[in-house]
Short mmCIF file of C-alpha atoms and ligand atoms in Angstrom, two decimals:
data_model
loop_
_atom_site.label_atom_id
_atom_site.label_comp_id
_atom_site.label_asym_id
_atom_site.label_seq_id
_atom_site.Cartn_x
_atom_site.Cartn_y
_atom_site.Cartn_z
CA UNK A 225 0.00 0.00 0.00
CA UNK A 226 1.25 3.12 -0.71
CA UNK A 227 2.43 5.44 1.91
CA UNK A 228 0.09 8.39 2.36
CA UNK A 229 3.23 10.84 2.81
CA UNK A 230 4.51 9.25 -0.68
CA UNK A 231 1.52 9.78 -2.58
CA UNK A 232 1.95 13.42 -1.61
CA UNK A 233 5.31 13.61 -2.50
CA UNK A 234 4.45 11.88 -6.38
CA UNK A 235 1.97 14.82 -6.56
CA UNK A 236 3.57 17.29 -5.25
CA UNK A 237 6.42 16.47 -7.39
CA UNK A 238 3.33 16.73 -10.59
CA UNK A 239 1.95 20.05 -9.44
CA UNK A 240 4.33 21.53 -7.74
CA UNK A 241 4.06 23.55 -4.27
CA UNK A 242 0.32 25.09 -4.47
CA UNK A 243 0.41 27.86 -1.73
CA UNK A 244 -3.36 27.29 -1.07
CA UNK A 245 -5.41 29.58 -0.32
CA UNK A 246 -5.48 32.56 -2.98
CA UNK A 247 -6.11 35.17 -0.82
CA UNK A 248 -5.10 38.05 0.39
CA UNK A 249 -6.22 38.17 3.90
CA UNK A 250 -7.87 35.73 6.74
CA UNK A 251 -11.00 37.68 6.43
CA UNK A 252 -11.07 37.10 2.35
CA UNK A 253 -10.51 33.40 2.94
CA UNK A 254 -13.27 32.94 5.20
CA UNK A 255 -15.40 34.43 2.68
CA UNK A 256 -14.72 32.67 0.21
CA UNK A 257 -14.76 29.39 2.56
CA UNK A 258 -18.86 30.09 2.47
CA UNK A 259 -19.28 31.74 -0.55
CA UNK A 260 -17.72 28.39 -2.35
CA UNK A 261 -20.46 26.36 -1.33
CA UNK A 262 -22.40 25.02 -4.07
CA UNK A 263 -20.09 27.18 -6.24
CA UNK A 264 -17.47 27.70 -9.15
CA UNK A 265 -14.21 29.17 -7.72
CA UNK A 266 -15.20 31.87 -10.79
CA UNK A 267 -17.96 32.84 -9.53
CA UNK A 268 -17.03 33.04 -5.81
CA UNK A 269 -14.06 35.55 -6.68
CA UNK A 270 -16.52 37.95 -8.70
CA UNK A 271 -18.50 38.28 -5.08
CA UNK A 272 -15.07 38.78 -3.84
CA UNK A 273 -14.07 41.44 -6.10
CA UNK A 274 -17.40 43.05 -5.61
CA UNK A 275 -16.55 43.04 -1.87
CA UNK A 276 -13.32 44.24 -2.56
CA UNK A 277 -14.40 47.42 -4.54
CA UNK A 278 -16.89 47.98 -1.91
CA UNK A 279 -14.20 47.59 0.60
CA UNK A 280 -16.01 45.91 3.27
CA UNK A 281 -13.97 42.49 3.35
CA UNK A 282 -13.48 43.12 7.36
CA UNK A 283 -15.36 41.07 10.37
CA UNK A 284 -16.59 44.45 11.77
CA UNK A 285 -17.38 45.87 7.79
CA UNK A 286 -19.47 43.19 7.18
CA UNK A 287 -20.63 42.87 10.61
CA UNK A 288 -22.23 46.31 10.29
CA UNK A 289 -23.14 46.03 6.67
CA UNK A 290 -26.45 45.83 5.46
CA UNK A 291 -27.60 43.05 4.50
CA UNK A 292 -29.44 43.95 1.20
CA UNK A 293 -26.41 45.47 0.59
CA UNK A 294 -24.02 42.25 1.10
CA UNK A 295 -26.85 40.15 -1.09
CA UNK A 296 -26.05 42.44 -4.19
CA UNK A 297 -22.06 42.30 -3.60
CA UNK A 298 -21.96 38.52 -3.33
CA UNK A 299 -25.27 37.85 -6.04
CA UNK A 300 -22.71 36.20 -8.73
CA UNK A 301 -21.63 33.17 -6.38
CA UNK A 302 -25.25 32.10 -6.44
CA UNK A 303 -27.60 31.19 -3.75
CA UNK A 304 -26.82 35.23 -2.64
CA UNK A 305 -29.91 35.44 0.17
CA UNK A 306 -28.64 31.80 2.02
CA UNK A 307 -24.96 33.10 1.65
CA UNK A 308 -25.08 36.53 2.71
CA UNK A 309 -26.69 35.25 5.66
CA UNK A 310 -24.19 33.09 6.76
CA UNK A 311 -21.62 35.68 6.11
CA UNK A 312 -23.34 37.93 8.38
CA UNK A 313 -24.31 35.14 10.70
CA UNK A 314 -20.43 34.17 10.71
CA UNK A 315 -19.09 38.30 11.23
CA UNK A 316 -21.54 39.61 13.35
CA UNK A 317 -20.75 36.33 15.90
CA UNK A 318 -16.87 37.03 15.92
CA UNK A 319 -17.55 41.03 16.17
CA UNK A 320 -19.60 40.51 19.39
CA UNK A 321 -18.63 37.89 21.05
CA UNK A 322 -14.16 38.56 20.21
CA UNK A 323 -14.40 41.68 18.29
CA UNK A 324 -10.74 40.50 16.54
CA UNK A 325 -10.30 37.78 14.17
CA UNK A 326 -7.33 37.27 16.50
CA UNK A 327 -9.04 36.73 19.87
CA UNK A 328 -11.67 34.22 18.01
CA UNK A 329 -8.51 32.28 16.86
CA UNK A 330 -6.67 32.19 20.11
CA UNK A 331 -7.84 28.53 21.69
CA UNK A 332 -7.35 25.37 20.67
CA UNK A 333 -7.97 23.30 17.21
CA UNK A 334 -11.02 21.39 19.15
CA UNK A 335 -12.64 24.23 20.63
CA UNK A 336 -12.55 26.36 17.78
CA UNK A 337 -14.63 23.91 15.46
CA UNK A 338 -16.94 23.04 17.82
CA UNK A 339 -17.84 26.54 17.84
CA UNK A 340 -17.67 27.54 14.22
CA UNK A 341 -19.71 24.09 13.80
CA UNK A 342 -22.38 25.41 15.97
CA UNK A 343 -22.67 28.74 13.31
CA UNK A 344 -25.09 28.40 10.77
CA UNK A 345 -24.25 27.18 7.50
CA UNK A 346 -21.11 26.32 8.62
CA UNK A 347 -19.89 22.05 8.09
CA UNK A 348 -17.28 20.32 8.74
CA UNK A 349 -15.33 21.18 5.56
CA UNK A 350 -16.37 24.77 5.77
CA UNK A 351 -14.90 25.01 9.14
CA UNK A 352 -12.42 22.72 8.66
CA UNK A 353 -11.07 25.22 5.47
CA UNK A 354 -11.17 28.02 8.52
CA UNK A 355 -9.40 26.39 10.65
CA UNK A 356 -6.64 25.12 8.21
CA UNK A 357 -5.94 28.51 5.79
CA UNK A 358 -7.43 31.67 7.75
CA UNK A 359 -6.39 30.18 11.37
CA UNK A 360 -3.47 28.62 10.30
CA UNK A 361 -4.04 25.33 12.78
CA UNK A 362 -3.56 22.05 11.14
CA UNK A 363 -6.85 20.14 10.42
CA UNK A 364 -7.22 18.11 7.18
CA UNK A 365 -10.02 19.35 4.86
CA UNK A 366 -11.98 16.76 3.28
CA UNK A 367 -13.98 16.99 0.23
CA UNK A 368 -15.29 15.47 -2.53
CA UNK A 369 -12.49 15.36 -4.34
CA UNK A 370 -10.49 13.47 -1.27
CA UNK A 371 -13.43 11.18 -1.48
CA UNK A 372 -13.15 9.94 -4.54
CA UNK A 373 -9.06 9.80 -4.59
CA UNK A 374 -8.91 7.76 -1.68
CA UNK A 375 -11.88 5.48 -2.59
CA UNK A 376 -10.56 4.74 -6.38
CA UNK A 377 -6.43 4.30 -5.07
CA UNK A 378 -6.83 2.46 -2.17
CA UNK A 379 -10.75 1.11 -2.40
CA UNK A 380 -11.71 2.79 0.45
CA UNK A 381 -14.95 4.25 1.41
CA UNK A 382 -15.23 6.56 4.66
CA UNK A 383 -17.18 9.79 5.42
CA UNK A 384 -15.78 12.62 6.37
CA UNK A 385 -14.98 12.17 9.92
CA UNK A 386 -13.20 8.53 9.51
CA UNK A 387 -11.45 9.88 6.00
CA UNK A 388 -9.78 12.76 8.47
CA UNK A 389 -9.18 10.64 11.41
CA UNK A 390 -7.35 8.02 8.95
CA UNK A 391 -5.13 10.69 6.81
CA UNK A 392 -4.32 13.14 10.48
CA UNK A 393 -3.46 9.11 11.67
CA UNK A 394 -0.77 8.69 8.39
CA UNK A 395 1.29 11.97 8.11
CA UNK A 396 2.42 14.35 11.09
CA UNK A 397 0.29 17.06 11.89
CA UNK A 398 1.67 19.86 9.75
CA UNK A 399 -0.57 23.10 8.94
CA UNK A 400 2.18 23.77 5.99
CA UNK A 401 1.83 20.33 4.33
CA UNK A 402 -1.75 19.96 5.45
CA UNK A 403 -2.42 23.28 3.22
CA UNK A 404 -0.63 21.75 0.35
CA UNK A 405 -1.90 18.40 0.38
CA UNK A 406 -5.45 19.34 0.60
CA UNK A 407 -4.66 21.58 -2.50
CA UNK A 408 -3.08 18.91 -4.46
CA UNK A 409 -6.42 16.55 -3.78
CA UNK A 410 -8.10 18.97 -5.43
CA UNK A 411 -5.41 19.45 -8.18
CA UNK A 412 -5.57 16.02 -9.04
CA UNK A 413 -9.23 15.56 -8.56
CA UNK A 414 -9.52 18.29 -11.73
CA UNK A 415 -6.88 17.40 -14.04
CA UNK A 416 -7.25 13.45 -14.05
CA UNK A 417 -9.96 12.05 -11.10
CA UNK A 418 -12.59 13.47 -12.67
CA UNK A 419 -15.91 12.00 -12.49
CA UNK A 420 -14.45 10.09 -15.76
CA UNK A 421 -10.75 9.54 -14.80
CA UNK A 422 -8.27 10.50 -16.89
CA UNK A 423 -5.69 7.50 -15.88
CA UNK A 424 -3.37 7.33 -18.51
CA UNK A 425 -1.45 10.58 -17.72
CA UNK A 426 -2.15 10.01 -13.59
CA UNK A 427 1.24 10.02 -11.61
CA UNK A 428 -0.73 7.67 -8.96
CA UNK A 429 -1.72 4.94 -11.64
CA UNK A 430 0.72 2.46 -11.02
CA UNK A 431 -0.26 2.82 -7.26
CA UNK A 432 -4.25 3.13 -7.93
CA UNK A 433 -6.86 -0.01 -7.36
CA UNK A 434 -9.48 1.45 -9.31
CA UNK A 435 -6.76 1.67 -12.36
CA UNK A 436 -5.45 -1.78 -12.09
CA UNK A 437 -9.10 -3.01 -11.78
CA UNK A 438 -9.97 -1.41 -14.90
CA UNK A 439 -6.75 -2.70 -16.41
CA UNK A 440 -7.26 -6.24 -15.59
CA UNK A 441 -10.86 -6.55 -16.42
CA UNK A 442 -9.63 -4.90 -19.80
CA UNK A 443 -7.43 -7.75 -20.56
CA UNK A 444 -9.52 -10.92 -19.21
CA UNK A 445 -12.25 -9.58 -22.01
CA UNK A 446 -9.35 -9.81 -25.20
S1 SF4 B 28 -5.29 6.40 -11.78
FE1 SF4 B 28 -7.29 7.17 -12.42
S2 SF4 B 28 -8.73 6.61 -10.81
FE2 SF4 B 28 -6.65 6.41 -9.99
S3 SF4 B 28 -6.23 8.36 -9.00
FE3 SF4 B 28 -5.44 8.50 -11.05
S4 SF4 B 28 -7.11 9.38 -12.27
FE4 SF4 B 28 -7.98 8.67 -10.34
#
């Protein structure tokens, strides 16, 4: 079985270092942590650059903003009522309650995401992506793209709590190659694991069950 820290390294080695997230700020990547729900990554950073030019990408800015206002800004990333809601619901929690981005992320990994869990809108990967890029604390994010790796290389099916508990169990806890990892999942997931993989050019072929399944049915039918 192939080591989980190797089958980084092979596609790290293909993609390179990532330096996930693209943002420019912790505030911008908790942003678009909820605005990416149910979205394109286009669409997500035309809210953004709405937000931008309306410079309100702050907890107390969009704490305070209105919230007709903040449903125009972030319209393009879809589902614009739902999201601005939990935008607001997310900023208006850490204004009152910490008032700083900082004092919110000053405790611990666990206590932190049982209280982001607890905000509305707000899962597992959403507050594990918080956690991970804008608090800098290493969690792994899981998502559907580190679904379906894992599942078609090593054959194995787990939701997202066991999938986390069994990669956090495999390579040290690292927020640096947590970041990058996560980001090469998702790499890989769009260049060749697509819904129709692309195997041929896949640096984790030779290692990959689903692959040699294919392959092996392919030759018992010549
Ligand atoms: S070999 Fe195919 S199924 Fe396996 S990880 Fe690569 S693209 Fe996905």
């Amino acid at each position: 079985m192939l080591e989980l820290i190797d089958f980084y390294k092979i596609l790290n080695a293909r993609f390179g270092f990532l330096n996930w997230w693209p943002a420019g700020s912790r505030e911008e990547i908790i942003v678009g942590a909820i605005l990416t729900q149910q979205a394109s990554w286009k669409n997500v950073e035309k809210a953004i650059q709405n937000l931008k030019k309306a410079n309100v990408i702050s907890v107390e800015k969009l704490a305070k903003l209105n919230l007709k206002k903040l449903e125009k800004l972030v319209r393009p990333s879809g589902f614009y009522r739902q999201k601005a809601k939990r935008l607001k619901t997310f900023m208006n929690y850490v204004y009152e309650n910490y008032q700083t981005l900082d004092n919110f992320f000053n405790k611990n990994t666990e206590e932190l995401r049982e209280e982001l869990l607890k905000l509305n809108g707000v899962g597992k990967e959403t507050a594990d992506s918080i956690i991970l890029y804008a608090a800098e604390k290493p969690i792994f994010v899981i998502d559907a793209y580190t679904r379906r790796i894992i599942e078609r290389v090593y054959g194995l099916k787990m939701d997202y709590s066991e999938l986390q508990g069994f990669i956090q169990s495999k390579i040290e806890k690292n927020t640096i190659l947590y970041k990058d990892f996560h980001a090469q999942f998702v790499e890989l997931g769009k260049e060749n694991c697509k819904t129709k993989p692309l195997c041929e050019g896949c640096p984790l072929n030779v290692f990959c069950s689903f692959y040699s399944s294919k392959n092996s049915s392919k030759n018992y039918k010549r």
